[in-house]
GROMACS .gro file of C-alpha atoms in nm:
model
  220
    1MET     CA    1  -1.559   0.178   1.680
    2THR     CA    2  -1.289  -0.055   1.812
    3THR     CA    3  -0.920   0.005   1.753
    4GLN     CA    4  -0.892  -0.335   1.584
    5LYS     CA    5  -1.154  -0.243   1.324
    6THR     CA    6  -0.999   0.094   1.249
    7ASP     CA    7  -0.651  -0.062   1.236
    8ARG     CA    8  -0.780  -0.322   0.992
    9ALA     CA    9  -0.945  -0.050   0.782
   10LEU     CA   10  -0.616   0.144   0.781
   11ALA     CA   11  -0.424  -0.161   0.658
   12LEU     CA   12  -0.685  -0.223   0.387
   13SER     CA   13  -0.655   0.143   0.290
   14GLY     CA   14  -0.281   0.085   0.257
   15ILE     CA   15  -0.356  -0.183  -0.003
   16PHE     CA   16  -0.590   0.050  -0.188
   17GLN     CA   17  -0.340   0.335  -0.171
   18SER     CA   18  -0.079   0.119  -0.342
   19ALA     CA   19  -0.334   0.003  -0.599
   20THR     CA   20  -0.448   0.359  -0.670
   21LEU     CA   21  -0.088   0.475  -0.709
   22VAL     CA   22  -0.026   0.195  -0.959
   23GLN     CA   23  -0.339   0.300  -1.148
   24GLN     CA   24  -0.220   0.662  -1.158
   25VAL     CA   25   0.145   0.606  -1.247
   26SER     CA   26   0.061   0.354  -1.520
   27ARG     CA   27  -0.169   0.606  -1.686
   28THR     CA   28   0.018   0.934  -1.638
   29GLY     CA   29   0.370   0.846  -1.527
   30GLU     CA   30   0.323   1.076  -1.227
   31ILE     CA   31   0.206   1.026  -0.868
   32PRO     CA   32   0.200   1.244  -0.553
   33ASN     CA   33   0.540   1.209  -0.391
   34GLU     CA   34   0.405   1.223  -0.036
   35TYR     CA   35   0.183   0.919  -0.092
   36LEU     CA   36   0.462   0.728  -0.262
   37GLU     CA   37   0.692   0.804   0.031
   38ALA     CA   38   0.431   0.691   0.283
   39SER     CA   39   0.382   0.361   0.102
   40ILE     CA   40   0.756   0.298   0.081
   41LYS     CA   41   0.792   0.380   0.451
   42SER     CA   42   0.548   0.099   0.529
   43VAL     CA   43   0.756  -0.168   0.360
   44PHE     CA   44   1.048  -0.101   0.595
   45ALA     CA   45   0.829  -0.100   0.910
   46LEU     CA   46   0.898  -0.465   0.992
   47ASN     CA   47   0.861  -0.444   1.372
   48PRO     CA   48   0.605  -0.172   1.450
   49SER     CA   49   0.470  -0.122   1.801
   50LYS     CA   50   0.138   0.007   1.665
   51VAL     CA   51  -0.039  -0.032   1.332
   52VAL     CA   52  -0.034   0.341   1.264
   53ASP     CA   53   0.346   0.335   1.303
   54VAL     CA   54   0.366   0.134   0.981
   55TYR     CA   55   0.246   0.440   0.789
   56GLY     CA   56   0.368   0.725   1.008
   57ASN     CA   57   0.019   0.865   1.061
   58VAL     CA   58  -0.335   0.816   0.935
   59ALA     CA   59  -0.323   1.119   0.704
   60SER     CA   60  -0.039   0.963   0.502
   61GLN     CA   61  -0.293   0.707   0.376
   62GLN     CA   62  -0.550   0.967   0.271
   63LEU     CA   63  -0.545   0.858  -0.092
   64GLY     CA   64  -0.615   0.495  -0.003
   65ILE     CA   65  -0.874   0.581   0.262
   66ASN     CA   66  -1.066   0.803   0.021
   67THR     CA   67  -1.048   0.551  -0.263
   68LEU     CA   68  -1.170   0.268  -0.041
   69TYR     CA   69  -1.447   0.490   0.097
   70GLU     CA   70  -1.565   0.575  -0.254
   71VAL     CA   71  -1.574   0.207  -0.346
   72ILE     CA   72  -1.738   0.078  -0.027
   73ALA     CA   73  -1.970   0.362   0.074
   74HIS     CA   74  -2.062   0.501  -0.268
   75ASN     CA   75  -2.013   0.193  -0.488
   76ASN     CA   76  -1.794   0.402  -0.719
   77THR     CA   77  -1.640   0.095  -0.882
   78ALA     CA   78  -1.616   0.217  -1.242
   79ARG     CA   79  -1.374   0.500  -1.164
   80TYR     CA   80  -1.147   0.273  -0.963
   81ALA     CA   81  -1.189  -0.049  -1.163
   82ASP     CA   82  -0.816  -0.098  -1.216
   83ALA     CA   83  -0.733  -0.010  -0.855
   84ILE     CA   84  -0.987  -0.268  -0.735
   85ARG     CA   85  -0.836  -0.528  -0.966
   86TYR     CA   86  -0.484  -0.451  -0.845
   87SER     CA   87  -0.601  -0.473  -0.482
   88ILE     CA   88  -0.747  -0.818  -0.547
   89GLY     CA   89  -0.421  -0.918  -0.714
   90ILE     CA   90  -0.217  -0.790  -0.420
   91LEU     CA   91  -0.430  -0.996  -0.180
   92HIS     CA   92  -0.380  -1.304  -0.396
   93ILE     CA   93  -0.002  -1.258  -0.401
   94GLU     CA   94   0.002  -1.214  -0.023
   95LYS     CA   95  -0.195  -1.537   0.017
   96MET     CA   96   0.062  -1.726  -0.191
   97LEU     CA   97   0.354  -1.560  -0.010
   98ARG     CA   98   0.209  -1.648   0.330
   99LYS     CA   99   0.234  -2.018   0.243
  100ASP     CA  100   0.603  -1.997   0.147
  101ASN     CA  101   0.818  -1.949   0.459
  102ASP     CA  102   1.145  -1.965   0.266
  103LEU     CA  103   1.037  -1.687   0.032
  104LEU     CA  104   0.914  -1.483   0.328
  105SER     CA  105   1.256  -1.514   0.492
  106ILE     CA  106   1.434  -1.409   0.174
  107LEU     CA  107   1.200  -1.111   0.132
  108ARG     CA  108   1.253  -0.995   0.489
  109SER     CA  109   1.630  -1.032   0.459
  110ARG     CA  110   1.640  -0.831   0.135
  111LEU     CA  111   1.430  -0.555   0.291
  112GLU     CA  112   1.652  -0.541   0.600
  113THR     CA  113   1.961  -0.514   0.380
  114THR     CA  114   1.805  -0.235   0.175
  115GLU     CA  115   1.693  -0.054   0.491
  116SER     CA  116   2.052  -0.054   0.618
  117GLN     CA  117   2.157   0.123   0.297
  118LEU     CA  118   1.897   0.402   0.312
  119ILE     CA  119   2.140   0.645   0.477
  120HIS     CA  120   2.327   0.661   0.146
  121PHE     CA  121   2.026   0.799  -0.043
  122ASP     CA  122   1.843   1.129  -0.035
  123GLY     CA  123   1.501   1.014   0.084
  124LEU     CA  124   1.280   0.709   0.045
  125THR     CA  125   1.166   0.810  -0.304
  126HIS     CA  126   1.520   0.830  -0.444
  127SER     CA  127   1.539   0.645  -0.775
  128SER     CA  128   1.796   0.401  -0.635
  129VAL     CA  129   1.564   0.304  -0.348
  130ILE     CA  130   1.275   0.255  -0.592
  131SER     CA  131   1.500   0.044  -0.815
  132LYS     CA  132   1.612  -0.175  -0.524
  133LEU     CA  133   1.253  -0.237  -0.417
  134ALA     CA  134   1.157  -0.317  -0.775
  135ASP     CA  135   1.441  -0.571  -0.792
  136ILE     CA  136   1.324  -0.727  -0.466
  137TYR     CA  137   0.974  -0.759  -0.609
  138VAL     CA  138   1.100  -0.929  -0.924
  139ASP     CA  139   1.337  -1.165  -0.738
  140THR     CA  140   1.082  -1.270  -0.474
  141LEU     CA  141   0.717  -1.210  -0.556
  142GLY     CA  142   0.796  -1.230  -0.925
  143SER     CA  143   0.883  -1.597  -0.877
  144LEU     CA  144   0.525  -1.682  -0.777
  145LYS     CA  145   0.294  -1.838  -1.035
  146TYR     CA  146   0.075  -1.531  -1.053
  147ARG     CA  147   0.118  -1.198  -1.229
  148ILE     CA  148  -0.073  -0.876  -1.182
  149GLN     CA  149  -0.143  -0.742  -1.530
  150VAL     CA  150  -0.100  -0.364  -1.517
  151LYS     CA  151  -0.294  -0.159  -1.771
  152GLY     CA  152  -0.226   0.200  -1.866
  153ASP     CA  153  -0.061   0.422  -2.124
  154PRO     CA  154   0.179   0.200  -2.324
  155GLN     CA  155   0.426   0.487  -2.356
  156GLN     CA  156   0.435   0.532  -1.979
  157LEU     CA  157   0.465   0.160  -1.909
  158GLN     CA  158   0.768   0.138  -2.141
  159ARG     CA  159   0.958   0.384  -1.920
  160ASP     CA  160   1.204   0.211  -1.687
  161ASP     CA  161   1.130   0.449  -1.400
  162VAL     CA  162   0.756   0.386  -1.425
  163ALA     CA  163   0.805   0.009  -1.439
  164CYS     CA  164   1.023   0.029  -1.128
  165LYS     CA  165   0.767   0.240  -0.945
  166VAL     CA  166   0.489  -0.005  -1.031
  167ARG     CA  167   0.685  -0.300  -0.891
  168ALA     CA  168   0.798  -0.111  -0.582
  169ILE     CA  169   0.445   0.007  -0.508
  170LEU     CA  170   0.302  -0.343  -0.552
  171LEU     CA  171   0.559  -0.465  -0.298
  172CYS     CA  172   0.432  -0.201  -0.057
  173GLY     CA  173   0.077  -0.317  -0.122
  174VAL     CA  174   0.169  -0.671  -0.027
  175ARG     CA  175   0.315  -0.536   0.299
  176SER     CA  176  -0.022  -0.381   0.381
  177ALA     CA  177  -0.198  -0.702   0.279
  178MET     CA  178   0.015  -0.900   0.524
  179LEU     CA  179  -0.073  -0.653   0.798
  180TRP     CA  180  -0.442  -0.673   0.710
  181ARG     CA  181  -0.436  -1.053   0.735
  182GLN     CA  182  -0.253  -1.037   1.068
  183LEU     CA  183  -0.531  -0.813   1.198
  184GLY     CA  184  -0.795  -1.069   1.102
  185GLY     CA  185  -0.883  -0.942   0.756
  186SER     CA  186  -1.054  -1.183   0.516
  187ARG     CA  187  -1.250  -1.172   0.191
  188LEU     CA  188  -1.563  -1.302   0.365
  189GLN     CA  189  -1.535  -1.015   0.610
  190LEU     CA  190  -1.520  -0.771   0.319
  191LEU     CA  191  -1.837  -0.917   0.170
  192LEU     CA  192  -2.035  -0.928   0.493
  193GLY     CA  193  -1.890  -0.637   0.687
  194LYS     CA  194  -1.932  -0.335   0.459
  195LYS     CA  195  -2.126  -0.140   0.722
  196ASN     CA  196  -1.856  -0.185   0.985
  197LEU     CA  197  -1.587  -0.102   0.731
  198THR     CA  198  -1.768   0.217   0.631
  199LEU     CA  199  -1.792   0.320   0.997
  200ALA     CA  200  -1.421   0.247   1.046
  201LEU     CA  201  -1.335   0.456   0.740
  202ASP     CA  202  -1.552   0.740   0.874
  203SER     CA  203  -1.347   0.723   1.194
  204LEU     CA  204  -1.021   0.734   0.999
  205ARG     CA  205  -1.142   1.027   0.790
  206SER     CA  206  -1.229   1.216   1.110
  207SER     CA  207  -0.887   1.144   1.259
  208MET     CA  208  -0.723   1.270   0.939
  209GLN     CA  209  -0.887   1.607   0.997
  210VAL     CA  210  -0.752   1.611   1.352
  211ASP     CA  211  -0.403   1.524   1.223
  212THR     CA  212  -0.422   1.805   0.968
  213HIS     CA  213  -0.536   2.061   1.226
  214SER     CA  214  -0.256   1.956   1.460
  215GLU     CA  215   0.004   1.999   1.185
  216ASP     CA  216  -0.138   2.343   1.101
  217GLU     CA  217  -0.115   2.450   1.466
  218ASN     CA  218   0.245   2.328   1.488
  219THR     CA  219   0.347   2.541   1.190
  220HIS     CA  220   0.220   2.864   1.351
   0.00000   0.00000   0.00000
């Protein structure tokens, strides 16, 4: 399996991780902090030397990798129906953004400004960081003539912190979508290349186990 194919699968998993997090937080108001942090990390990785550097490591995208694997390899679409819909919406927003250079410049500038302020906050998942990313989403991607309709528990969706997390996570998803496109990703490829994608996901799942074993050894 080539590095390009596994890199592309990792970026696509980043989209699905964001979509799955949106599905979870909109229903329960809660999401695993480590996956939220990994997704937020990706949105500030504007000049990575390697694709994996966008996410820190492969294991940080475990949620997205497993969701995508369930959908592609096992056709488990019913369980992840909303996540699939959000992923499609994220790809559509990225396509519109890609055609608007001015908006791209504004988005990058806002992210760079926010990144310079991170030292003032206690971690990437601090509520102020989430709020800033949500504002960036509204001010930039929110101006596009397309809206992702998020479904879930109405009580959860009325919470300001949940609404901010949804917007921030969608912004992270668009970051992964941009990376996926840059690596040659396309909808036609998704339709015709399921076998190759499954093999790439198998490779990523194997490397996650290696990452986990390495971390365990380092703690002893």
